[in-house]
Amino acid sequence: LFFLHRHSCPIVLSFVCVREEILLKYYEYFYHGSSTSLLMLELAHLMSKENNELVWWAIVGLTEQLLYQRIDRDKYVTDAHYVHEQFVLRLNRQMEDRQGSIHSLKLSFDQELRLSLYRHWSLYESLLHSEYPACILKVWTQNGQRLLNEFLAEMGLPLVQCQQKYSAMDVDLRTGMKDWIEKVSAKYRLDEILYISFIAQFGYRNRFCAADIVFSLTGLLEKLDAKNSLMERFSEALQALSCRKVDMVQRGIEIAKEQQIALSQQVRQFIDMKQVLSAGPFFYAYLDESSPYVHHFQSPLLLTRLAHFLQPAWSSRRRSQEVPFILSAPCGIGSE
């Protein structure tokens, strides 16, 4: 490259500069732009028809892009601050001034943990099966299990409390948990365990994080069942999206927990059985039909989530940089 830049003619140098600029713009926001739900919210705003429910749907669409790695963290933060400043603050201030019903939808902006469904699970299980802490701590190893227990102990969280359902934990522990996690996160290389997000609340009891709804909708849409057609699953997910059908949201969350366990257990199987192979410039793995979890990965989304989970898990094990990764599956797995 030094020889090229020093001795090449201006035409070649111009071509190299233009090519680098094109590639930079091409990869700037990966291959996804802003969420369609966010664009629909902006259209509703132009017609003066925006409300909290439309804002919530836009938030769910934006959060889905972040959780499933369709946009990077910087793009998410930019769009999240835009939604908060342009819509959430104004609409919820108006609601407070009108003293609306306690059953109306209220939105708030807060820090959230990168732990899957921890409000509807136990903290211990959420840490064990969530992609980010599992890959950093390597929880599938004995040393990783020890680090996980040390992490909880250093925060002063009793293991008995962490292993029971989050809603049954002592109120003082739940209140201070985020601050305690933030204080010790750097020591365990969990620097990015917090991110900004939104909370939706109906009345006093029904409180959901945007990520909870994303996982619930995924569970309802992606669970392949001979009894339910695609349209039936879509209808159930549409009901859950409103959050007023709390029983449907909870049903999706229970399915999502099964899927999350299947993801982490399949990753552990790949690592324990050393089924990830190196092909020089990339790694690849094959999802065998004999796996007890293979039936969970009968949709492109869950198969993609498995690949996104396995890639950093394997890279952390080998102490190498993340390289391109290919995950293949038998014909019929990953497509409906």
JSON list of N, CA, C and O in Angstrom, two decimals, residues 80-130:
[
{"chain": "A", "resi": 80, "resn": "ALA", "atom": "N", "xyz": [-33.21, 6.97, 19.86]},
{"chain": "A", "resi": 80, "resn": "ALA", "atom": "CA", "xyz": [-33.90, 6.92, 21.15]},
{"chain": "A", "resi": 80, "resn": "ALA", "atom": "C", "xyz": [-34.01, 8.31, 21.77]},
{"chain": "A", "resi": 80, "resn": "ALA", "atom": "O", "xyz": [-35.06, 8.69, 22.30]},
{"chain": "A", "resi": 81, "resn": "HIS", "atom": "N", "xyz": [-32.92, 9.09, 21.71]},
{"chain": "A", "resi": 81, "resn": "HIS", "atom": "CA", "xyz": [-32.97, 10.46, 22.23]},
{"chain": "A", "resi": 81, "resn": "HIS", "atom": "C", "xyz": [-33.94, 11.32, 21.42]},
{"chain": "A", "resi": 81, "resn": "HIS", "atom": "O", "xyz": [-34.64, 12.17, 21.99]},
{"chain": "A", "resi": 82, "resn": "TYR", "atom": "N", "xyz": [-34.00, 11.08, 20.12]},
{"chain": "A", "resi": 82, "resn": "TYR", "atom": "CA", "xyz": [-34.94, 11.83, 19.27]},
{"chain": "A", "resi": 82, "resn": "TYR", "atom": "C", "xyz": [-36.38, 11.55, 19.70]},
{"chain": "A", "resi": 82, "resn": "TYR", "atom": "O", "xyz": [-37.18, 12.48, 19.87]},
{"chain": "A", "resi": 83, "resn": "VAL", "atom": "N", "xyz": [-36.72, 10.27, 19.90]},
{"chain": "A", "resi": 83, "resn": "VAL", "atom": "CA", "xyz": [-38.08, 9.90, 20.31]},
{"chain": "A", "resi": 83, "resn": "VAL", "atom": "C", "xyz": [-38.39, 10.49, 21.69]},
{"chain": "A", "resi": 83, "resn": "VAL", "atom": "O", "xyz": [-39.49, 11.01, 21.93]},
{"chain": "A", "resi": 84, "resn": "HIS", "atom": "N", "xyz": [-37.43, 10.42, 22.59]},
{"chain": "A", "resi": 84, "resn": "HIS", "atom": "CA", "xyz": [-37.65, 10.93, 23.94]},
{"chain": "A", "resi": 84, "resn": "HIS", "atom": "C", "xyz": [-37.90, 12.43, 23.94]},
{"chain": "A", "resi": 84, "resn": "HIS", "atom": "O", "xyz": [-38.85, 12.92, 24.57]},
{"chain": "A", "resi": 85, "resn": "GLU", "atom": "N", "xyz": [-37.05, 13.17, 23.24]},
{"chain": "A", "resi": 85, "resn": "GLU", "atom": "CA", "xyz": [-37.14, 14.63, 23.27]},
{"chain": "A", "resi": 85, "resn": "GLU", "atom": "C", "xyz": [-38.31, 15.16, 22.46]},
{"chain": "A", "resi": 85, "resn": "GLU", "atom": "O", "xyz": [-38.96, 16.14, 22.87]},
{"chain": "A", "resi": 86, "resn": "GLN", "atom": "N", "xyz": [-38.62, 14.52, 21.34]},
{"chain": "A", "resi": 86, "resn": "GLN", "atom": "CA", "xyz": [-39.66, 15.05, 20.45]},
{"chain": "A", "resi": 86, "resn": "GLN", "atom": "C", "xyz": [-41.07, 14.56, 20.82]},
{"chain": "A", "resi": 86, "resn": "GLN", "atom": "O", "xyz": [-42.05, 15.25, 20.52]},
{"chain": "A", "resi": 87, "resn": "PHE", "atom": "N", "xyz": [-41.18, 13.40, 21.44]},
{"chain": "A", "resi": 87, "resn": "PHE", "atom": "CA", "xyz": [-42.51, 12.81, 21.65]},
{"chain": "A", "resi": 87, "resn": "PHE", "atom": "C", "xyz": [-42.80, 12.45, 23.11]},
{"chain": "A", "resi": 87, "resn": "PHE", "atom": "O", "xyz": [-43.81, 12.86, 23.66]},
{"chain": "A", "resi": 88, "resn": "VAL", "atom": "N", "xyz": [-41.92, 11.68, 23.74]},
{"chain": "A", "resi": 88, "resn": "VAL", "atom": "CA", "xyz": [-42.22, 11.15, 25.08]},
{"chain": "A", "resi": 88, "resn": "VAL", "atom": "C", "xyz": [-42.38, 12.28, 26.09]},
{"chain": "A", "resi": 88, "resn": "VAL", "atom": "O", "xyz": [-43.36, 12.32, 26.85]},
{"chain": "A", "resi": 89, "resn": "LEU", "atom": "N", "xyz": [-41.44, 13.21, 26.13]},
{"chain": "A", "resi": 89, "resn": "LEU", "atom": "CA", "xyz": [-41.52, 14.30, 27.10]},
{"chain": "A", "resi": 89, "resn": "LEU", "atom": "C", "xyz": [-42.79, 15.12, 26.91]},
{"chain": "A", "resi": 89, "resn": "LEU", "atom": "O", "xyz": [-43.51, 15.41, 27.88]},
{"chain": "A", "resi": 90, "resn": "ARG", "atom": "N", "xyz": [-43.08, 15.50, 25.68]},
{"chain": "A", "resi": 90, "resn": "ARG", "atom": "CA", "xyz": [-44.23, 16.37, 25.42]},
{"chain": "A", "resi": 90, "resn": "ARG", "atom": "C", "xyz": [-45.56, 15.68, 25.72]},
{"chain": "A", "resi": 90, "resn": "ARG", "atom": "O", "xyz": [-46.41, 16.22, 26.42]},
{"chain": "A", "resi": 91, "resn": "LEU", "atom": "N", "xyz": [-45.74, 14.46, 25.20]},
{"chain": "A", "resi": 91, "resn": "LEU", "atom": "CA", "xyz": [-47.03, 13.78, 25.35]},
{"chain": "A", "resi": 91, "resn": "LEU", "atom": "C", "xyz": [-47.30, 13.40, 26.80]},
{"chain": "A", "resi": 91, "resn": "LEU", "atom": "O", "xyz": [-48.44, 13.49, 27.28]},
{"chain": "A", "resi": 92, "resn": "ASN", "atom": "N", "xyz": [-46.27, 12.97, 27.53]},
{"chain": "A", "resi": 92, "resn": "ASN", "atom": "CA", "xyz": [-46.49, 12.56, 28.91]},
{"chain": "A", "resi": 92, "resn": "ASN", "atom": "C", "xyz": [-46.64, 13.77, 29.84]},
{"chain": "A", "resi": 92, "resn": "ASN", "atom": "O", "xyz": [-47.32, 13.68, 30.86]},
{"chain": "A", "resi": 93, "resn": "ARG", "atom": "N", "xyz": [-46.05, 14.90, 29.48]},
{"chain": "A", "resi": 93, "resn": "ARG", "atom": "CA", "xyz": [-46.27, 16.12, 30.25]},
{"chain": "A", "resi": 93, "resn": "ARG", "atom": "C", "xyz": [-47.71, 16.59, 30.08]},
{"chain": "A", "resi": 93, "resn": "ARG", "atom": "O", "xyz": [-48.37, 17.01, 31.04]},
{"chain": "A", "resi": 94, "resn": "GLN", "atom": "N", "xyz": [-48.22, 16.50, 28.84]},
{"chain": "A", "resi": 94, "resn": "GLN", "atom": "CA", "xyz": [-49.62, 16.87, 28.60]},
{"chain": "A", "resi": 94, "resn": "GLN", "atom": "C", "xyz": [-50.56, 15.96, 29.38]},
{"chain": "A", "resi": 94, "resn": "GLN", "atom": "O", "xyz": [-51.59, 16.41, 29.91]},
{"chain": "A", "resi": 95, "resn": "MET", "atom": "N", "xyz": [-50.24, 14.68, 29.47]},
{"chain": "A", "resi": 95, "resn": "MET", "atom": "CA", "xyz": [-51.08, 13.73, 30.20]},
{"chain": "A", "resi": 95, "resn": "MET", "atom": "C", "xyz": [-51.11, 14.06, 31.68]},
{"chain": "A", "resi": 95, "resn": "MET", "atom": "O", "xyz": [-52.16, 13.98, 32.34]},
{"chain": "A", "resi": 96, "resn": "GLU", "atom": "N", "xyz": [-49.96, 14.46, 32.24]},
{"chain": "A", "resi": 96, "resn": "GLU", "atom": "CA", "xyz": [-49.91, 14.83, 33.65]},
{"chain": "A", "resi": 96, "resn": "GLU", "atom": "C", "xyz": [-50.73, 16.09, 33.91]},
{"chain": "A", "resi": 96, "resn": "GLU", "atom": "O", "xyz": [-51.42, 16.21, 34.93]},
{"chain": "A", "resi": 97, "resn": "ASP", "atom": "N", "xyz": [-50.66, 17.04, 32.98]},
{"chain": "A", "resi": 97, "resn": "ASP", "atom": "CA", "xyz": [-51.44, 18.27, 33.14]},
{"chain": "A", "resi": 97, "resn": "ASP", "atom": "C", "xyz": [-52.94, 18.00, 33.11]},
{"chain": "A", "resi": 97, "resn": "ASP", "atom": "O", "xyz": [-53.71, 18.65, 33.82]},
{"chain": "A", "resi": 98, "resn": "ARG", "atom": "N", "xyz": [-53.37, 17.02, 32.28]},
{"chain": "A", "resi": 98, "resn": "ARG", "atom": "CA", "xyz": [-54.80, 16.70, 32.17]},
{"chain": "A", "resi": 98, "resn": "ARG", "atom": "C", "xyz": [-55.25, 15.73, 33.26]},
{"chain": "A", "resi": 98, "resn": "ARG", "atom": "O", "xyz": [-56.43, 15.44, 33.39]},
{"chain": "A", "resi": 99, "resn": "GLN", "atom": "N", "xyz": [-54.28, 15.19, 34.04]},
{"chain": "A", "resi": 99, "resn": "GLN", "atom": "CA", "xyz": [-54.59, 14.22, 35.09]},
{"chain": "A", "resi": 99, "resn": "GLN", "atom": "C", "xyz": [-55.43, 13.08, 34.53]},
{"chain": "A", "resi": 99, "resn": "GLN", "atom": "O", "xyz": [-56.55, 12.83, 34.94]},
{"chain": "A", "resi": 100, "resn": "GLY", "atom": "N", "xyz": [-54.86, 12.38, 33.54]},
{"chain": "A", "resi": 100, "resn": "GLY", "atom": "CA", "xyz": [-55.56, 11.28, 32.88]},
{"chain": "A", "resi": 100, "resn": "GLY", "atom": "C", "xyz": [-55.78, 10.10, 33.79]},
{"chain": "A", "resi": 100, "resn": "GLY", "atom": "O", "xyz": [-55.31, 10.05, 34.93]},
{"chain": "A", "resi": 101, "resn": "SER", "atom": "N", "xyz": [-56.52, 9.13, 33.31]},
{"chain": "A", "resi": 101, "resn": "SER", "atom": "CA", "xyz": [-56.84, 7.92, 34.07]},
{"chain": "A", "resi": 101, "resn": "SER", "atom": "C", "xyz": [-55.57, 7.16, 34.44]},
{"chain": "A", "resi": 101, "resn": "SER", "atom": "O", "xyz": [-54.57, 7.18, 33.71]},
{"chain": "A", "resi": 102, "resn": "ILE", "atom": "N", "xyz": [-55.61, 6.49, 35.61]},
{"chain": "A", "resi": 102, "resn": "ILE", "atom": "CA", "xyz": [-54.45, 5.69, 36.03]},
{"chain": "A", "resi": 102, "resn": "ILE", "atom": "C", "xyz": [-54.23, 4.51, 35.10]},
{"chain": "A", "resi": 102, "resn": "ILE", "atom": "O", "xyz": [-53.16, 3.91, 35.08]},
{"chain": "A", "resi": 103, "resn": "HIS", "atom": "N", "xyz": [-55.25, 4.15, 34.33]},
{"chain": "A", "resi": 103, "resn": "HIS", "atom": "CA", "xyz": [-55.14, 3.01, 33.41]},
{"chain": "A", "resi": 103, "resn": "HIS", "atom": "C", "xyz": [-54.63, 3.42, 32.03]},
{"chain": "A", "resi": 103, "resn": "HIS", "atom": "O", "xyz": [-54.49, 2.58, 31.16]},
{"chain": "A", "resi": 104, "resn": "SER", "atom": "N", "xyz": [-54.38, 4.71, 31.83]},
{"chain": "A", "resi": 104, "resn": "SER", "atom": "CA", "xyz": [-53.85, 5.16, 30.54]},
{"chain": "A", "resi": 104, "resn": "SER", "atom": "C", "xyz": [-52.37, 4.80, 30.44]},
{"chain": "A", "resi": 104, "resn": "SER", "atom": "O", "xyz": [-51.69, 4.56, 31.44]},
{"chain": "A", "resi": 105, "resn": "LEU", "atom": "N", "xyz": [-51.88, 4.77, 29.22]},
{"chain": "A", "resi": 105, "resn": "LEU", "atom": "CA", "xyz": [-50.48, 4.39, 28.96]},
{"chain": "A", "resi": 105, "resn": "LEU", "atom": "C", "xyz": [-49.55, 5.54, 29.30]},
{"chain": "A", "resi": 105, "resn": "LEU", "atom": "O", "xyz": [-49.72, 6.66, 28.83]},
{"chain": "A", "resi": 106, "resn": "LYS", "atom": "N", "xyz": [-48.55, 5.25, 30.14]},
{"chain": "A", "resi": 106, "resn": "LYS", "atom": "CA", "xyz": [-47.53, 6.24, 30.50]},
{"chain": "A", "resi": 106, "resn": "LYS", "atom": "C", "xyz": [-46.16, 5.70, 30.11]},
{"chain": "A", "resi": 106, "resn": "LYS", "atom": "O", "xyz": [-45.86, 4.53, 30.33]},
{"chain": "A", "resi": 107, "resn": "LEU", "atom": "N", "xyz": [-45.33, 6.56, 29.51]},
{"chain": "A", "resi": 107, "resn": "LEU", "atom": "CA", "xyz": [-44.01, 6.16, 29.05]},
{"chain": "A", "resi": 107, "resn": "LEU", "atom": "C", "xyz": [-42.94, 6.91, 29.84]},
{"chain": "A", "resi": 107, "resn": "LEU", "atom": "O", "xyz": [-43.10, 8.08, 30.17]},
{"chain": "A", "resi": 108, "resn": "SER", "atom": "N", "xyz": [-41.86, 6.23, 30.14]},
{"chain": "A", "resi": 108, "resn": "SER", "atom": "CA", "xyz": [-40.73, 6.84, 30.84]},
{"chain": "A", "resi": 108, "resn": "SER", "atom": "C", "xyz": [-39.43, 6.38, 30.20]},
{"chain": "A", "resi": 108, "resn": "SER", "atom": "O", "xyz": [-39.36, 5.35, 29.54]},
{"chain": "A", "resi": 109, "resn": "PHE", "atom": "N", "xyz": [-38.39, 7.18, 30.42]},
{"chain": "A", "resi": 109, "resn": "PHE", "atom": "CA", "xyz": [-37.07, 6.99, 29.82]},
{"chain": "A", "resi": 109, "resn": "PHE", "atom": "C", "xyz": [-36.10, 6.64, 30.95]},
{"chain": "A", "resi": 109, "resn": "PHE", "atom": "O", "xyz": [-35.99, 7.38, 31.92]},
{"chain": "A", "resi": 110, "resn": "ASP", "atom": "N", "xyz": [-35.40, 5.50, 30.83]},
{"chain": "A", "resi": 110, "resn": "ASP", "atom": "CA", "xyz": [-34.57, 5.06, 31.95]},
{"chain": "A", "resi": 110, "resn": "ASP", "atom": "C", "xyz": [-33.44, 4.17, 31.45]},
{"chain": "A", "resi": 110, "resn": "ASP", "atom": "O", "xyz": [-33.46, 3.69, 30.31]},
{"chain": "A", "resi": 111, "resn": "GLN", "atom": "N", "xyz": [-32.48, 3.91, 32.34]},
{"chain": "A", "resi": 111, "resn": "GLN", "atom": "CA", "xyz": [-31.42, 2.95, 32.06]},
{"chain": "A", "resi": 111, "resn": "GLN", "atom": "C", "xyz": [-31.98, 1.53, 32.19]},
{"chain": "A", "resi": 111, "resn": "GLN", "atom": "O", "xyz": [-32.79, 1.26, 33.07]},
{"chain": "A", "resi": 112, "resn": "GLU", "atom": "N", "xyz": [-31.54, 0.65, 31.32]},
{"chain": "A", "resi": 112, "resn": "GLU", "atom": "CA", "xyz": [-32.02, -0.73, 31.34]},
{"chain": "A", "resi": 112, "resn": "GLU", "atom": "C", "xyz": [-30.83, -1.68, 31.30]},
{"chain": "A", "resi": 112, "resn": "GLU", "atom": "O", "xyz": [-29.76, -1.35, 30.76]},
{"chain": "A", "resi": 113, "resn": "LEU", "atom": "N", "xyz": [-30.99, -2.86, 31.89]},
{"chain": "A", "resi": 113, "resn": "LEU", "atom": "CA", "xyz": [-29.94, -3.88, 31.91]},
{"chain": "A", "resi": 113, "resn": "LEU", "atom": "C", "xyz": [-30.02, -4.75, 30.66]},
{"chain": "A", "resi": 113, "resn": "LEU", "atom": "O", "xyz": [-31.11, -5.09, 30.19]},
{"chain": "A", "resi": 114, "resn": "ARG", "atom": "N", "xyz": [-28.85, -5.14, 30.16]},
{"chain": "A", "resi": 114, "resn": "ARG", "atom": "CA", "xyz": [-28.81, -6.05, 29.01]},
{"chain": "A", "resi": 114, "resn": "ARG", "atom": "C", "xyz": [-28.99, -7.50, 29.48]},
{"chain": "A", "resi": 114, "resn": "ARG", "atom": "O", "xyz": [-28.14, -8.35, 29.27]},
{"chain": "A", "resi": 115, "resn": "LEU", "atom": "N", "xyz": [-30.09, -7.73, 30.16]},
{"chain": "A", "resi": 115, "resn": "LEU", "atom": "CA", "xyz": [-30.43, -9.05, 30.68]},
{"chain": "A", "resi": 115, "resn": "LEU", "atom": "C", "xyz": [-31.81, -9.41, 30.17]},
{"chain": "A", "resi": 115, "resn": "LEU", "atom": "O", "xyz": [-32.77, -8.67, 30.39]},
{"chain": "A", "resi": 116, "resn": "SER", "atom": "N", "xyz": [-31.92, -10.54, 29.53]},
{"chain": "A", "resi": 116, "resn": "SER", "atom": "CA", "xyz": [-33.18, -10.93, 28.88]},
{"chain": "A", "resi": 116, "resn": "SER", "atom": "C", "xyz": [-34.24, -11.25, 29.92]},
{"chain": "A", "resi": 116, "resn": "SER", "atom": "O", "xyz": [-34.07, -12.15, 30.74]},
{"chain": "A", "resi": 117, "resn": "LEU", "atom": "N", "xyz": [-35.34, -10.48, 29.88]},
{"chain": "A", "resi": 117, "resn": "LEU", "atom": "CA", "xyz": [-36.57, -10.81, 30.62]},
{"chain": "A", "resi": 117, "resn": "LEU", "atom": "C", "xyz": [-36.35, -10.98, 32.12]},
{"chain": "A", "resi": 117, "resn": "LEU", "atom": "O", "xyz": [-37.04, -11.75, 32.78]},
{"chain": "A", "resi": 118, "resn": "TYR", "atom": "N", "xyz": [-35.38, -10.26, 32.71]},
{"chain": "A", "resi": 118, "resn": "TYR", "atom": "CA", "xyz": [-35.06, -10.51, 34.12]},
{"chain": "A", "resi": 118, "resn": "TYR", "atom": "C", "xyz": [-36.22, -10.15, 35.05]},
{"chain": "A", "resi": 118, "resn": "TYR", "atom": "O", "xyz": [-36.34, -10.72, 36.14]},
{"chain": "A", "resi": 119, "resn": "ARG", "atom": "N", "xyz": [-37.09, -9.22, 34.65]},
{"chain": "A", "resi": 119, "resn": "ARG", "atom": "CA", "xyz": [-38.24, -8.88, 35.50]},
{"chain": "A", "resi": 119, "resn": "ARG", "atom": "C", "xyz": [-39.26, -10.01, 35.57]},
{"chain": "A", "resi": 119, "resn": "ARG", "atom": "O", "xyz": [-40.10, -10.05, 36.47]},
{"chain": "A", "resi": 120, "resn": "HIS", "atom": "N", "xyz": [-39.22, -10.91, 34.61]},
{"chain": "A", "resi": 120, "resn": "HIS", "atom": "CA", "xyz": [-40.19, -12.00, 34.55]},
{"chain": "A", "resi": 120, "resn": "HIS", "atom": "C", "xyz": [-39.51, -13.35, 34.77]},
{"chain": "A", "resi": 120, "resn": "HIS", "atom": "O", "xyz": [-40.10, -14.40, 34.49]},
{"chain": "A", "resi": 121, "resn": "TRP", "atom": "N", "xyz": [-38.29, -13.33, 35.28]},
{"chain": "A", "resi": 121, "resn": "TRP", "atom": "CA", "xyz": [-37.49, -14.52, 35.46]},
{"chain": "A", "resi": 121, "resn": "TRP", "atom": "C", "xyz": [-36.79, -14.37, 36.81]},
{"chain": "A", "resi": 121, "resn": "TRP", "atom": "O", "xyz": [-37.17, -13.54, 37.62]},
{"chain": "A", "resi": 122, "resn": "SER", "atom": "N", "xyz": [-35.78, -15.16, 37.07]},
{"chain": "A", "resi": 122, "resn": "SER", "atom": "CA", "xyz": [-34.90, -14.88, 38.21]},
{"chain": "A", "resi": 122, "resn": "SER", "atom": "C", "xyz": [-33.67, -14.17, 37.67]},
{"chain": "A", "resi": 122, "resn": "SER", "atom": "O", "xyz": [-33.28, -14.37, 36.51]},
{"chain": "A", "resi": 123, "resn": "LEU", "atom": "N", "xyz": [-33.05, -13.35, 38.50]},
{"chain": "A", "resi": 123, "resn": "LEU", "atom": "CA", "xyz": [-31.85, -12.62, 38.07]},
{"chain": "A", "resi": 123, "resn": "LEU", "atom": "C", "xyz": [-30.75, -13.60, 37.69]},
{"chain": "A", "resi": 123, "resn": "LEU", "atom": "O", "xyz": [-30.02, -13.37, 36.71]},
{"chain": "A", "resi": 124, "resn": "TYR", "atom": "N", "xyz": [-30.62, -14.68, 38.44]},
{"chain": "A", "resi": 124, "resn": "TYR", "atom": "CA", "xyz": [-29.56, -15.66, 38.18]},
{"chain": "A", "resi": 124, "resn": "TYR", "atom": "C", "xyz": [-29.73, -16.31, 36.81]},
{"chain": "A", "resi": 124, "resn": "TYR", "atom": "O", "xyz": [-28.78, -16.41, 36.03]},
{"chain": "A", "resi": 125, "resn": "GLU", "atom": "N", "xyz": [-30.96, -16.74, 36.50]},
{"chain": "A", "resi": 125, "resn": "GLU", "atom": "CA", "xyz": [-31.21, -17.39, 35.21]},
{"chain": "A", "resi": 125, "resn": "GLU", "atom": "C", "xyz": [-31.03, -16.41, 34.06]},
{"chain": "A", "resi": 125, "resn": "GLU", "atom": "O", "xyz": [-30.54, -16.78, 32.98]},
{"chain": "A", "resi": 126, "resn": "SER", "atom": "N", "xyz": [-31.43, -15.17, 34.26]},
{"chain": "A", "resi": 126, "resn": "SER", "atom": "CA", "xyz": [-31.27, -14.17, 33.21]},
{"chain": "A", "resi": 126, "resn": "SER", "atom": "C", "xyz": [-29.80, -13.92, 32.91]},
{"chain": "A", "resi": 126, "resn": "SER", "atom": "O", "xyz": [-29.40, -13.82, 31.74]},
{"chain": "A", "resi": 127, "resn": "LEU", "atom": "N", "xyz": [-28.97, -13.83, 33.96]},
{"chain": "A", "resi": 127, "resn": "LEU", "atom": "CA", "xyz": [-27.53, -13.67, 33.76]},
{"chain": "A", "resi": 127, "resn": "LEU", "atom": "C", "xyz": [-26.94, -14.89, 33.07]},
{"chain": "A", "resi": 127, "resn": "LEU", "atom": "O", "xyz": [-26.04, -14.79, 32.23]},
{"chain": "A", "resi": 128, "resn": "LEU", "atom": "N", "xyz": [-27.44, -16.05, 33.40]},
{"chain": "A", "resi": 128, "resn": "LEU", "atom": "CA", "xyz": [-26.90, -17.30, 32.88]},
{"chain": "A", "resi": 128, "resn": "LEU", "atom": "C", "xyz": [-27.20, -17.49, 31.40]},
{"chain": "A", "resi": 128, "resn": "LEU", "atom": "O", "xyz": [-26.39, -18.04, 30.65]},
{"chain": "A", "resi": 129, "resn": "HIS", "atom": "N", "xyz": [-28.36, -16.99, 30.95]},
{"chain": "A", "resi": 129, "resn": "HIS", "atom": "CA", "xyz": [-28.81, -17.28, 29.58]},
{"chain": "A", "resi": 129, "resn": "HIS", "atom": "C", "xyz": [-28.76, -16.06, 28.65]},
{"chain": "A", "resi": 129, "resn": "HIS", "atom": "O", "xyz": [-29.02, -16.22, 27.46]},
{"chain": "A", "resi": 130, "resn": "SER", "atom": "N", "xyz": [-28.47, -14.88, 29.15]},
{"chain": "A", "resi": 130, "resn": "SER", "atom": "CA", "xyz": [-28.40, -13.69, 28.29]},
{"chain": "A", "resi": 130, "resn": "SER", "atom": "C", "xyz": [-27.07, -13.65, 27.56]},
{"chain": "A", "resi": 130, "resn": "SER", "atom": "O", "xyz": [-26.02, -13.94, 28.14]}
]
